[in-house]
Short mmCIF file of C-alpha atoms in Angstrom, two decimals:
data_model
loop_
_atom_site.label_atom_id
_atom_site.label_comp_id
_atom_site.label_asym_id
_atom_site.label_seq_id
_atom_site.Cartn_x
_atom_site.Cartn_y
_atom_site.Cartn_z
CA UNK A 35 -47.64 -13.09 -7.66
CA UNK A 36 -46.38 -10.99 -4.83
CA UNK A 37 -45.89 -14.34 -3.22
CA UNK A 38 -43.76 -15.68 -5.65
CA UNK A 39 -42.00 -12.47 -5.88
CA UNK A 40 -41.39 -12.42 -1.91
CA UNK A 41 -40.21 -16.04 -2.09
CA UNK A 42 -37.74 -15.59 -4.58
CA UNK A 43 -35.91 -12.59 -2.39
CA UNK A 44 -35.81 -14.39 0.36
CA UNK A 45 -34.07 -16.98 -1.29
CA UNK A 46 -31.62 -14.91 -2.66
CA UNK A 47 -30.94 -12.94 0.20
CA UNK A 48 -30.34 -16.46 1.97
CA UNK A 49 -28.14 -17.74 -0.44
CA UNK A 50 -25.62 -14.64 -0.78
CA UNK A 51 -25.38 -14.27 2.87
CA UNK A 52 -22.10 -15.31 3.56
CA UNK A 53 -20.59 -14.67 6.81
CA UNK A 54 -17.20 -15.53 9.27
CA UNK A 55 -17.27 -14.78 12.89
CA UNK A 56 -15.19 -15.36 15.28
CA UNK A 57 -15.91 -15.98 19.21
CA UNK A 58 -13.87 -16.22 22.20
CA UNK A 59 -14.53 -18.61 25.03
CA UNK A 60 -12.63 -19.58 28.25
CA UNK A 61 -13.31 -21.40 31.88
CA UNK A 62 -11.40 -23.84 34.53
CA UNK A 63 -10.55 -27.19 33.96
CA UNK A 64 -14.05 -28.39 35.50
CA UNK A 65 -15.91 -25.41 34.05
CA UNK A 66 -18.36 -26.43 31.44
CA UNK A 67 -17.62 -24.26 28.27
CA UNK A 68 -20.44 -23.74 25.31
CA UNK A 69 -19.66 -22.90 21.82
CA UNK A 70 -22.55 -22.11 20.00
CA UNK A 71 -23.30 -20.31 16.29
CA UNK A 72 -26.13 -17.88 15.97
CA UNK A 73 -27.26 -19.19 12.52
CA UNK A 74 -28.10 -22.57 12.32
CA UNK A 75 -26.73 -23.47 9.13
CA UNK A 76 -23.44 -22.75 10.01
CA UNK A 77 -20.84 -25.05 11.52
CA UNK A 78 -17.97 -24.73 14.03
CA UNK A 79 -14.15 -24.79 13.46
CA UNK A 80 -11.39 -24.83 16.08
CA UNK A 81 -8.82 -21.94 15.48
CA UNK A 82 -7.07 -22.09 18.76
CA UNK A 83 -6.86 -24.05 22.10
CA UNK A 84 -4.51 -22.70 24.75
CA UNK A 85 -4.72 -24.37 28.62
CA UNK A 86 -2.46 -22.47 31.39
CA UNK A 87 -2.17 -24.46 34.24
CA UNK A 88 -1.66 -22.36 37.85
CA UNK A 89 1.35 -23.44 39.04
CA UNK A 90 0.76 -22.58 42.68
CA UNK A 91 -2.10 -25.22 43.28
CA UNK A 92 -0.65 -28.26 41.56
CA UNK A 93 1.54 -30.96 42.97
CA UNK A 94 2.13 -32.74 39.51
CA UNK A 95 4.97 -30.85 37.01
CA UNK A 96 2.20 -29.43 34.50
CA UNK A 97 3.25 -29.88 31.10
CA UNK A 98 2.75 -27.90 27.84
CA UNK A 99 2.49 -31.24 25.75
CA UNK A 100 0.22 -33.74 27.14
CA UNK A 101 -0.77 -36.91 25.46
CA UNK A 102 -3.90 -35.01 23.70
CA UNK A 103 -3.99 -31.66 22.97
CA UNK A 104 -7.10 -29.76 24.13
CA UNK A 105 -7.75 -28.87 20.60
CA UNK A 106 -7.50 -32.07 19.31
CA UNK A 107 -10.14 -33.21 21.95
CA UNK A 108 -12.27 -30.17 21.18
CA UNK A 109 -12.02 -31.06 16.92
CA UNK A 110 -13.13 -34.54 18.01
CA UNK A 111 -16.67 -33.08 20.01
CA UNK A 112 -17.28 -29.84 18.57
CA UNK A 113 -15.75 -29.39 14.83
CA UNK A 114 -18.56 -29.32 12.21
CA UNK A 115 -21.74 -29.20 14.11
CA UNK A 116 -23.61 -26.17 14.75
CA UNK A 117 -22.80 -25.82 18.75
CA UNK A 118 -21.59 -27.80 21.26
CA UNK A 119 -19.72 -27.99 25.18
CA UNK A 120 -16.76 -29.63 26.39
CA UNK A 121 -15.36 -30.03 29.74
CA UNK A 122 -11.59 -30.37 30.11
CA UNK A 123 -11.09 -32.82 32.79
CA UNK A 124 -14.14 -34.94 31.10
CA UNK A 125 -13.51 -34.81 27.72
CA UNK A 126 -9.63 -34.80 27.11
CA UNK A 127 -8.06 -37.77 27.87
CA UNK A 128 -5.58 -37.52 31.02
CA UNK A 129 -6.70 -34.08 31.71
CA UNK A 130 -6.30 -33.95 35.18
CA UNK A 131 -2.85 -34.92 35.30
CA UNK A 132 -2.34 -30.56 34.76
CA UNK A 133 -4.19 -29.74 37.76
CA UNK A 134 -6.35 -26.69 38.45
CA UNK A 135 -5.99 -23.72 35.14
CA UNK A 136 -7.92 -21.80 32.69
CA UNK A 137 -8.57 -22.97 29.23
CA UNK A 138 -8.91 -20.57 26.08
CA UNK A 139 -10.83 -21.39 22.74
CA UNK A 140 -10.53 -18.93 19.83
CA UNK A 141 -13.37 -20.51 16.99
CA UNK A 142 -14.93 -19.48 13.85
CA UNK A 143 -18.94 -19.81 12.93
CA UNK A 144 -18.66 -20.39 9.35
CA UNK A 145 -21.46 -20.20 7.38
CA UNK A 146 -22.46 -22.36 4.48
CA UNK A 147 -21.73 -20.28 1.57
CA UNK A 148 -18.00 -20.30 2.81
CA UNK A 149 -17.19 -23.87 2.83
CA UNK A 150 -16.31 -25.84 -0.58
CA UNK A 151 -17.70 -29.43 0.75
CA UNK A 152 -17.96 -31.51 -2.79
CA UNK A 153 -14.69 -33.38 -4.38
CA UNK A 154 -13.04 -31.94 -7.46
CA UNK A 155 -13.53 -28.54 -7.60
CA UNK A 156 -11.96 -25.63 -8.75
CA UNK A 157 -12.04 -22.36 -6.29
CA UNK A 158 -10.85 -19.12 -7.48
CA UNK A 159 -9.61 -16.35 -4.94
CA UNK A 160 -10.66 -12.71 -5.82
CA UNK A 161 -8.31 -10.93 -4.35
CA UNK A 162 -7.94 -10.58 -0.62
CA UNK A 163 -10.25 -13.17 0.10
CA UNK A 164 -10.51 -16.74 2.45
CA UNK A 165 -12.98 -19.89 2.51
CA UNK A 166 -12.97 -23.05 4.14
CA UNK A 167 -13.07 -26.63 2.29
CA UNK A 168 -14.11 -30.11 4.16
CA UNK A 169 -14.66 -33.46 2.37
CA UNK A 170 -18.50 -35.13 2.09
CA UNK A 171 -19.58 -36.12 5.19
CA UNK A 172 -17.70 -34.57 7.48
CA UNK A 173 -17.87 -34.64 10.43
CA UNK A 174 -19.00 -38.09 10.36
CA UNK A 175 -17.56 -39.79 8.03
CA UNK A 176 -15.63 -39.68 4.78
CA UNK A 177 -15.95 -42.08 1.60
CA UNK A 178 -15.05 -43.92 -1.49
CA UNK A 179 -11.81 -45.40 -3.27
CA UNK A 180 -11.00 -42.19 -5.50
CA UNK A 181 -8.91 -38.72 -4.18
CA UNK A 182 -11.26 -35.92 -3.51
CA UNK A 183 -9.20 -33.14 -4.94
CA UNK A 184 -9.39 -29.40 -4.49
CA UNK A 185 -7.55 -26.94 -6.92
CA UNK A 186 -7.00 -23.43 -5.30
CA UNK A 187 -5.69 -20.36 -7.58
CA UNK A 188 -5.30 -16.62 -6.70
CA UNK A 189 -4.62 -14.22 -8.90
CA UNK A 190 -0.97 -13.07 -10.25
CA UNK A 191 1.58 -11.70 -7.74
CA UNK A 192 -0.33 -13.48 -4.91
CA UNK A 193 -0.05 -16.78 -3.11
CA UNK A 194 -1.88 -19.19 -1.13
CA UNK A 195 -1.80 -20.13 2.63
CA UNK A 196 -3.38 -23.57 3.56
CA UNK A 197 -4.01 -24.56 7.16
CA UNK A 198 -5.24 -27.75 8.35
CA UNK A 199 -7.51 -27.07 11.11
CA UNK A 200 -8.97 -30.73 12.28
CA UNK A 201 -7.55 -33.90 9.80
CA UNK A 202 -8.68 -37.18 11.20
CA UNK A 203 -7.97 -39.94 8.74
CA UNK A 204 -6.27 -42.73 9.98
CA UNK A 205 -6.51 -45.22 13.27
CA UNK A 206 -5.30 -43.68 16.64
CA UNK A 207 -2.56 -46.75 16.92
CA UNK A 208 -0.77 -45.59 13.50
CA UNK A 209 2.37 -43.12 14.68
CA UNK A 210 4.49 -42.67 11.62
CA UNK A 211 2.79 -41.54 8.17
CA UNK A 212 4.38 -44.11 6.32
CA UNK A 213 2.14 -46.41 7.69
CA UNK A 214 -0.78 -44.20 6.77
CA UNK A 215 -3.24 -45.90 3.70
CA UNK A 216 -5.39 -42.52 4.01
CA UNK A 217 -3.40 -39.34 3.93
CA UNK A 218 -3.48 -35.95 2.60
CA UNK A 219 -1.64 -34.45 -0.19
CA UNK A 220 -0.87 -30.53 -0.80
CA UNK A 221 0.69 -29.60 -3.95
CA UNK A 222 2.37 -26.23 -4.90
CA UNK A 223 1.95 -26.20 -9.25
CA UNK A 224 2.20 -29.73 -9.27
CA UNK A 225 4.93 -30.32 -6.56
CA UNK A 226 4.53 -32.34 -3.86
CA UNK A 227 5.85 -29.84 -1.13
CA UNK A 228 3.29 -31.61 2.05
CA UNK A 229 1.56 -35.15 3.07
CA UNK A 230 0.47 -36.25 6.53
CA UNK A 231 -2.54 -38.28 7.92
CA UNK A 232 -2.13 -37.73 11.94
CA UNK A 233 -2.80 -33.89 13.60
CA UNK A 234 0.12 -31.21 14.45
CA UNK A 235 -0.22 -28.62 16.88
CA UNK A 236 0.01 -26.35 16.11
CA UNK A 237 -1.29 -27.03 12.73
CA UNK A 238 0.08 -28.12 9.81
CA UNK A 239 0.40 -24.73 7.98
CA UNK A 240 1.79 -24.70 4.50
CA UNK A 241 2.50 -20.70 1.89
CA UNK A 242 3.01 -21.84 -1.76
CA UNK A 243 5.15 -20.29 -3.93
CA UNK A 244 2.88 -19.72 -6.69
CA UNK A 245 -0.79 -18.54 -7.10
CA UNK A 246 -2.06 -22.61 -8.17
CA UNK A 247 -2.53 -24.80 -5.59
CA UNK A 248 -3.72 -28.68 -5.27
CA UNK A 249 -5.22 -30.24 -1.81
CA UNK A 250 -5.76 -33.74 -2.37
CA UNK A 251 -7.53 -36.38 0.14
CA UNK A 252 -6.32 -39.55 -1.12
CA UNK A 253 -8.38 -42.81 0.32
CA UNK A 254 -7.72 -46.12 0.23
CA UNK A 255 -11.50 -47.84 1.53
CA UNK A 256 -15.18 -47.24 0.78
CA UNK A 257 -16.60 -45.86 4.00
CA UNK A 258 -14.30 -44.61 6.61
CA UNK A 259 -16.30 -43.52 9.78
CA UNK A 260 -13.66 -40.37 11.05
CA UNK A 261 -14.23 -37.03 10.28
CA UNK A 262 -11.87 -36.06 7.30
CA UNK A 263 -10.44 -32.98 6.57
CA UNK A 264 -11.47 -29.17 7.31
CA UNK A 265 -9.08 -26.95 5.70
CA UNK A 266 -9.00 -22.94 5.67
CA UNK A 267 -7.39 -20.86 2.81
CA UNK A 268 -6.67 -17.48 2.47
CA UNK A 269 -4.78 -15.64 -0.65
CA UNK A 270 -1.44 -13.68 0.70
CA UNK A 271 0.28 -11.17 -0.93
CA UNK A 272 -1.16 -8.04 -2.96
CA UNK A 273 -2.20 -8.60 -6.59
CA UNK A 274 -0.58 -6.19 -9.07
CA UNK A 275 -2.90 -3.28 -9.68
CA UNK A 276 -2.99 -2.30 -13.18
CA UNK A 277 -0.98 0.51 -14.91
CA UNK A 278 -2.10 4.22 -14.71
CA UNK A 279 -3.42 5.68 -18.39
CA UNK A 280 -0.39 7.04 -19.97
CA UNK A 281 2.30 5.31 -17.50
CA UNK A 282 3.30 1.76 -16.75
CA UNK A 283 4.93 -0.19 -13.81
CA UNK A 284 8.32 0.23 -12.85
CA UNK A 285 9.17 -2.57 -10.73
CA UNK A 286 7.34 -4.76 -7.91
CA UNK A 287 8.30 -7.01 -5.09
CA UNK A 288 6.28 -8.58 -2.71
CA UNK A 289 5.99 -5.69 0.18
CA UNK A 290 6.02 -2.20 -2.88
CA UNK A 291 5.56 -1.61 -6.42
CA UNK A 292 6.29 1.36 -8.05
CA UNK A 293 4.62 3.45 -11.37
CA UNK A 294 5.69 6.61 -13.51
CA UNK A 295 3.94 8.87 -16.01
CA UNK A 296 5.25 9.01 -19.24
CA UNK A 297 7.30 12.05 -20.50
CA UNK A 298 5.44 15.33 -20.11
CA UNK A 299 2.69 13.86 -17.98
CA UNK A 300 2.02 13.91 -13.46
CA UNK A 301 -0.25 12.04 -11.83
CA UNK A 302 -3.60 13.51 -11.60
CA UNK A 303 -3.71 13.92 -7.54
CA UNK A 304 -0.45 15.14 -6.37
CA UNK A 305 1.19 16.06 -9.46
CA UNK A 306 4.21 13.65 -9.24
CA UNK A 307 5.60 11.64 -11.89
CA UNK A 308 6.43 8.79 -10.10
CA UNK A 309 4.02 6.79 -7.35
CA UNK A 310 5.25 3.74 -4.84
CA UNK A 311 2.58 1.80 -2.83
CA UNK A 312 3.24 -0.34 -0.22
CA UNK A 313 1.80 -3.97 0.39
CA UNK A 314 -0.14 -4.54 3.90
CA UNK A 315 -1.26 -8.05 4.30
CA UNK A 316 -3.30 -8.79 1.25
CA UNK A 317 -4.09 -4.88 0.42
CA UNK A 318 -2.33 -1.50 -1.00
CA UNK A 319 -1.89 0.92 1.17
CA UNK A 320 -4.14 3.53 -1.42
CA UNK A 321 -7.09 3.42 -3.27
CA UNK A 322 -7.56 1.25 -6.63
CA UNK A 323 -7.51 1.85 -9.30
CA UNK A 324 -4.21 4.33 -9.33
CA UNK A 325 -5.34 7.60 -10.90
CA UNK A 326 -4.61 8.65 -14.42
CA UNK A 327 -1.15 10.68 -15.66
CA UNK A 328 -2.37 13.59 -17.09
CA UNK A 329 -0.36 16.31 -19.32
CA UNK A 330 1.52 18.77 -16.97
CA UNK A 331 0.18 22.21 -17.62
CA UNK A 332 3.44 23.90 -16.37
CA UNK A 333 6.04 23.47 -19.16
CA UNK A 334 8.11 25.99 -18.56
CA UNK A 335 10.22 25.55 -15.30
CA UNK A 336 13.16 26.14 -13.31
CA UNK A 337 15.58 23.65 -12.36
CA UNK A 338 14.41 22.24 -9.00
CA UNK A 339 17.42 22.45 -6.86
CA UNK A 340 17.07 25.36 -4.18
CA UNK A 341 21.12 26.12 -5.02
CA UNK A 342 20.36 27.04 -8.68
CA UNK A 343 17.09 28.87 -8.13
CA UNK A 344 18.69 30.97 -5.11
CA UNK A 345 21.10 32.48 -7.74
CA UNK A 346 18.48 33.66 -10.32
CA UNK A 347 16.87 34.78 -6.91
CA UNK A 348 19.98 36.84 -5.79
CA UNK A 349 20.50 37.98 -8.88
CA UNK A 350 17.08 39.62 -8.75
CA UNK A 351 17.83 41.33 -5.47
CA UNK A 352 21.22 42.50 -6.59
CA UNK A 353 19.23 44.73 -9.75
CA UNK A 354 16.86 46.09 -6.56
CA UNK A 355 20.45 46.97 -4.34
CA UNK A 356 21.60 49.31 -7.32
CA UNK A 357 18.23 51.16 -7.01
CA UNK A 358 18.41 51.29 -3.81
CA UNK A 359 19.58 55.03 -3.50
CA UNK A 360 16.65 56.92 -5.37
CA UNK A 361 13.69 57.60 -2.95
CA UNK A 362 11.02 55.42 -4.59
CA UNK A 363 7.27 54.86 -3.32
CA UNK A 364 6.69 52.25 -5.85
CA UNK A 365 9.66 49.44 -4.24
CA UNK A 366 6.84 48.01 -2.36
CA UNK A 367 5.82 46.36 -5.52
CA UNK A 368 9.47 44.50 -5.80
CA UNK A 369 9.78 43.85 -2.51
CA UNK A 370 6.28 41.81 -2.69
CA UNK A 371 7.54 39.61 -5.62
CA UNK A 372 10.55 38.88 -3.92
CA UNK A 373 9.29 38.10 -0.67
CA UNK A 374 7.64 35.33 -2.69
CA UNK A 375 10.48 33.77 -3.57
CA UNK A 376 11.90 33.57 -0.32
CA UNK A 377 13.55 30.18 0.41
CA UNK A 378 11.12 28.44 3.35
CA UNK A 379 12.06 24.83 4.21
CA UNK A 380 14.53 24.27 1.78
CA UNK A 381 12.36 25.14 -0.88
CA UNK A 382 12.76 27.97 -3.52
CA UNK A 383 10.17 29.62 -5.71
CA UNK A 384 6.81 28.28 -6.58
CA UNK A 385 7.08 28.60 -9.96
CA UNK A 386 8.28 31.08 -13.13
CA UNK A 387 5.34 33.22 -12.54
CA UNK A 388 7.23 34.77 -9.28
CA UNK A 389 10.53 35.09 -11.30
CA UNK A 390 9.19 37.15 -14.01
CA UNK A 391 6.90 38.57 -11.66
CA UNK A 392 10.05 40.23 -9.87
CA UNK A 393 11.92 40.56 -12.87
CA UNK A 394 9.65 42.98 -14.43
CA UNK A 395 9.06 44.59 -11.24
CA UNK A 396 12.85 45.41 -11.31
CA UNK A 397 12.39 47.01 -14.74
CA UNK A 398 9.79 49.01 -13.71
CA UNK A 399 11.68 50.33 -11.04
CA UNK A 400 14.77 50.93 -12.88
CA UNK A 401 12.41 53.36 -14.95
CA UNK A 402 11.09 55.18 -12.00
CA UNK A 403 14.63 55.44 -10.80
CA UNK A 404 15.77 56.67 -14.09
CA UNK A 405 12.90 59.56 -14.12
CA UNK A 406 13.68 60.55 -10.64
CA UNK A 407 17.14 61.23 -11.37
CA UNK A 408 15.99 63.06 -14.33
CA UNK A 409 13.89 65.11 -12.23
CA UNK A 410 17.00 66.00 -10.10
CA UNK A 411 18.20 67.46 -13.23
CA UNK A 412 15.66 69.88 -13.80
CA UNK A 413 15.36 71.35 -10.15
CA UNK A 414 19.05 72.53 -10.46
CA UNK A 415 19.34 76.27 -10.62
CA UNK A 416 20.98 77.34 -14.03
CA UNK A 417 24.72 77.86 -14.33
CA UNK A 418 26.41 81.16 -15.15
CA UNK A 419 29.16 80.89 -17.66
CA UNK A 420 31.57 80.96 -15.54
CA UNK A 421 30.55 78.13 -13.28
CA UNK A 422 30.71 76.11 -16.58
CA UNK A 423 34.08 76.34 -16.66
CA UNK A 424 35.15 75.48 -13.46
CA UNK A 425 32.43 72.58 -12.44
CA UNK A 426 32.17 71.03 -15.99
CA UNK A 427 34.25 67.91 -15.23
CA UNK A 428 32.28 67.84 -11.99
CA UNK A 429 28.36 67.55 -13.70
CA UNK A 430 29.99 65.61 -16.50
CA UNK A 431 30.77 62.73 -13.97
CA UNK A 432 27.87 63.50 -11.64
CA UNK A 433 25.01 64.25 -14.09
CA UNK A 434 25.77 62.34 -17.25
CA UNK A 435 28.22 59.72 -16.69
CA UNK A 436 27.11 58.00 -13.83
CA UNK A 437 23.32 57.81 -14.89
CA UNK A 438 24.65 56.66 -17.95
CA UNK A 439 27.06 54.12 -16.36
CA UNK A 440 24.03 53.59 -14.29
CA UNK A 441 21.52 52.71 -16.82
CA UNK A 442 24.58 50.55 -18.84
CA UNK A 443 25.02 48.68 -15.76
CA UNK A 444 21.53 47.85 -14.51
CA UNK A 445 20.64 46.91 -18.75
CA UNK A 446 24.07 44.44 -18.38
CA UNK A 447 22.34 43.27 -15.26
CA UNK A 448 18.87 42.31 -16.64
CA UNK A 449 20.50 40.72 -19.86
CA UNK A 450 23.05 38.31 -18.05
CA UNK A 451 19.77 37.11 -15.82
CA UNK A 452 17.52 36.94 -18.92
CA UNK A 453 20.54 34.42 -20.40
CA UNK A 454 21.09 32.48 -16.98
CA UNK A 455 17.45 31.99 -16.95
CA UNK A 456 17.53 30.62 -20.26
CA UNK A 457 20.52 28.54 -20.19
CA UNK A 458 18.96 26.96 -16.78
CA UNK A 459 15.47 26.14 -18.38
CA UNK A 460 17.70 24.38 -21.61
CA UNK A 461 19.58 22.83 -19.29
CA UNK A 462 16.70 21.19 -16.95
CA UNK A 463 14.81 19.99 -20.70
CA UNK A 464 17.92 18.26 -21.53
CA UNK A 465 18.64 16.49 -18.35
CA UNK A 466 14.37 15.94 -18.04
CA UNK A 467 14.50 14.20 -21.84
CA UNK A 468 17.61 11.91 -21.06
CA UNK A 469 16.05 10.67 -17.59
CA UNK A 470 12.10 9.84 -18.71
CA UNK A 471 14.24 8.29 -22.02
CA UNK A 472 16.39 6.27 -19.89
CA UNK A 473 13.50 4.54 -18.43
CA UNK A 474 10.94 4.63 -20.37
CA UNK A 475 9.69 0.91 -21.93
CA UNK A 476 8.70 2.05 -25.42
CA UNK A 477 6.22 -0.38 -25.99
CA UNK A 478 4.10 1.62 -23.20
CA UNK A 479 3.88 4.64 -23.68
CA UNK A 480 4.02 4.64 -27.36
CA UNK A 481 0.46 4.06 -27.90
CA UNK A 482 -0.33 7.29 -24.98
CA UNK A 483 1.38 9.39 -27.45
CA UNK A 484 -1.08 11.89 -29.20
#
């Protein structure tokens, strides 16, 4: 039982180990280079062959183009078996017609849960994802009378990029593709957009223009004994992540998209209403899925602009100047409230809770200034009757008009902020309604609505 039990893990474990790596090798011209896999089910595939010839120790003109390319010469020994070593001057034809230089191979072990090897199948990409496909048989041979077709599709908003790493289907004599009875095919939703049957370096590299893509190896004999096709694939683009709860998606290109809450709701992390992401490669540049829009708890607010809010705030400071003559211990209080809604940054208040804050801190204030002066009254040493006479128009102006004038003043004061404040917080709902209204796709946020 345990047995069995072992068995079956090991198979699994085998079977969803699924790996890419990728290994750099260089050496001279004469230099015997391996390339070797670590796993032995997994097979080799060319990426890259540069050779840089040294300039100094040559006679010959070296060229950049000879007759065979060293990674055609490498595809021909090494693609699709498990390791492998190649000499330059041995195994390219004409090699030593460069001279003496150093020769780089960038190659992938690919193991055998990456490769699609069997004829008309349908692979779907998950996202940012990549795989390789090869025909049966390869690298020794590839067969039958029939096209061996491969159908590729990623999801929405993504596409598809196809390279052909090694293709060897046709006769070394045949030089123009027309001539070609083998060939392959590569079709973009049913559009022939690429066919060839002899190698390109660098290689043939084709992005569709939709997520649904066809690769078709099209044969014309029974048994052909040349390696076929290895192919690599790899989805480009970001999908489009799905809407927020209680918003929907604005717009999206290929490099940003952008979202927005509904009316009366923030995202959930920063509070905003609206969020762009930016595209990188085949990923967003946050973390999916997008959080939620949630109902903002702060209804009441100013209007945003620092030039609006620095009125209500100088208004504020102008009801603490007019108390500013009566000795008071208790302006401390004021002066904290409106040292919070001191402009830093470009940035005004925090919210109403400072304004009213201050605001009430003024009326209070106003009352101890109000007592004070009262107080001031009642230390005054009584008049005689004839003092009345002569100062009466003096303490008329000095001890009831101007508190009176005073207390007129400073009430005028508190009601025309009270109404500014008001008219400012109408003002902002209006503008707030006609913008999210403007915008808003009905059909979306309708069914968010409590």
């Amino acid at each position: 039982m345990f047995v069995f039990l072992w068995l079956l893990l090991w198979v699994g474990f085998r079977r969803a180990e699924a790996y890419i790596e990728t290994v750099f090798v260089s050496g001279c011209e004469s230099c015997k280079l391996y390339l070797t896999c670590r796993h032995l089910s997994s097979i080799i595939a060319v990426l890259e062959a540069d050779f840089t010839p040294d300039y100094n120790t040559t006679a010959l003109v070296p060229t950049y183009f000879p007759p065979v390319h060293p990674r055609q010469a490498l595809n021909k020994r090494c693609s699709g078996v498990n390791h492998c070593s190649f000499i330059l001057t041995e195994d390219c034809p004409d090699a030593h017609l460069w001279g003496t230089g150093r020769l780089r191979v960038k190659y992938v072990c690919i193991s055998e849960n990456e490769i699609r090897k069997f004829c008309n199948s349908e692979i779907l990409l998950s996202g940012p994802s990549e795989g390789f496909i090869h025909n049966p048989g390869y690298p020794r041979f590839y067969s039958s009378q029939r096209q061996c077709r491969w159908k590729l599709r990623a999801p929405r908003e993504q596409r598809i990029r196809v390279t052909v790493l090694d293709i060897s289907i046709t006769a070394d004599r045949i030089t123009h593709p027309d001539e070609c009875s083998d060939r392959l095919e590569i079709l973009d939703s049913g559009q022939l957009v690429q066919t060839t049957c002899k190698p390109q370096d660098p290689p043939l590299e084709v992005v569709s223009e939709s997520e649904f893509v066809e690769v078709v190896l099209v044969s014309a004999h029974s048994l052909v004994p040349l390696r076929g096709v290895l192919i690599h694939y790899t989805a480009v683009g970001c999908p489009t992540p799905d809407a927020p709860e209680d918003g929907y998606l604005v717009y999206r290109n290929e490099t940003a998209a952008e979202y927005r809450c509904c009316i009366n709701r923030a995202f959930e992390d920063d509070g905003q209403k609206t969020k762009i992401i930016n595209c990188e490669g085949a990923k967003w540049d946050v973390d999916l899925p997008l959080p939620n829009c949630t109902t903002l708890q702060n209804n009441f607010a100013f209007d945003e602009t620092p030039k609006q809010n620095l009125i209500i705030l100088w208004s504020l400071r102008l009801c603490l100047l007019t108390c500013w003559c009566f000795r008071s211990t208790k302006r401390s209080r004021i002066a904290l409230s409106l040292s919070r809604c001191s402009v830093v940054n470009g940035k005004s208040c925090r919210n109403h809770v400072d304004y009213l804050e201050a605001f009430f801190a003024i009326k209070r204030i106003v009352g101890v200034c109000t007592n004070e002066a009262n107080k001031k009254l009642q230390q005054k040493p009584l008049l005689t009757v004839q003092d009345i006479g002569k100062s009466k128009n003096i303490e008329m102006v000095s001890d009831v008009l101007a508190p009176a004038l005073l207390i007129a003043a400073l009430f005028l004061i508190n009601f025309m902020v009270l109404f500014y404040i008001y008219k400012i917080k109408q003002k902002h709902a209006e503008e707030f309604a006609d913008e999210e209204l403007g915008t808003l796709p009905l059909s979306s946020c309708e069914k968010a609505s409590p």
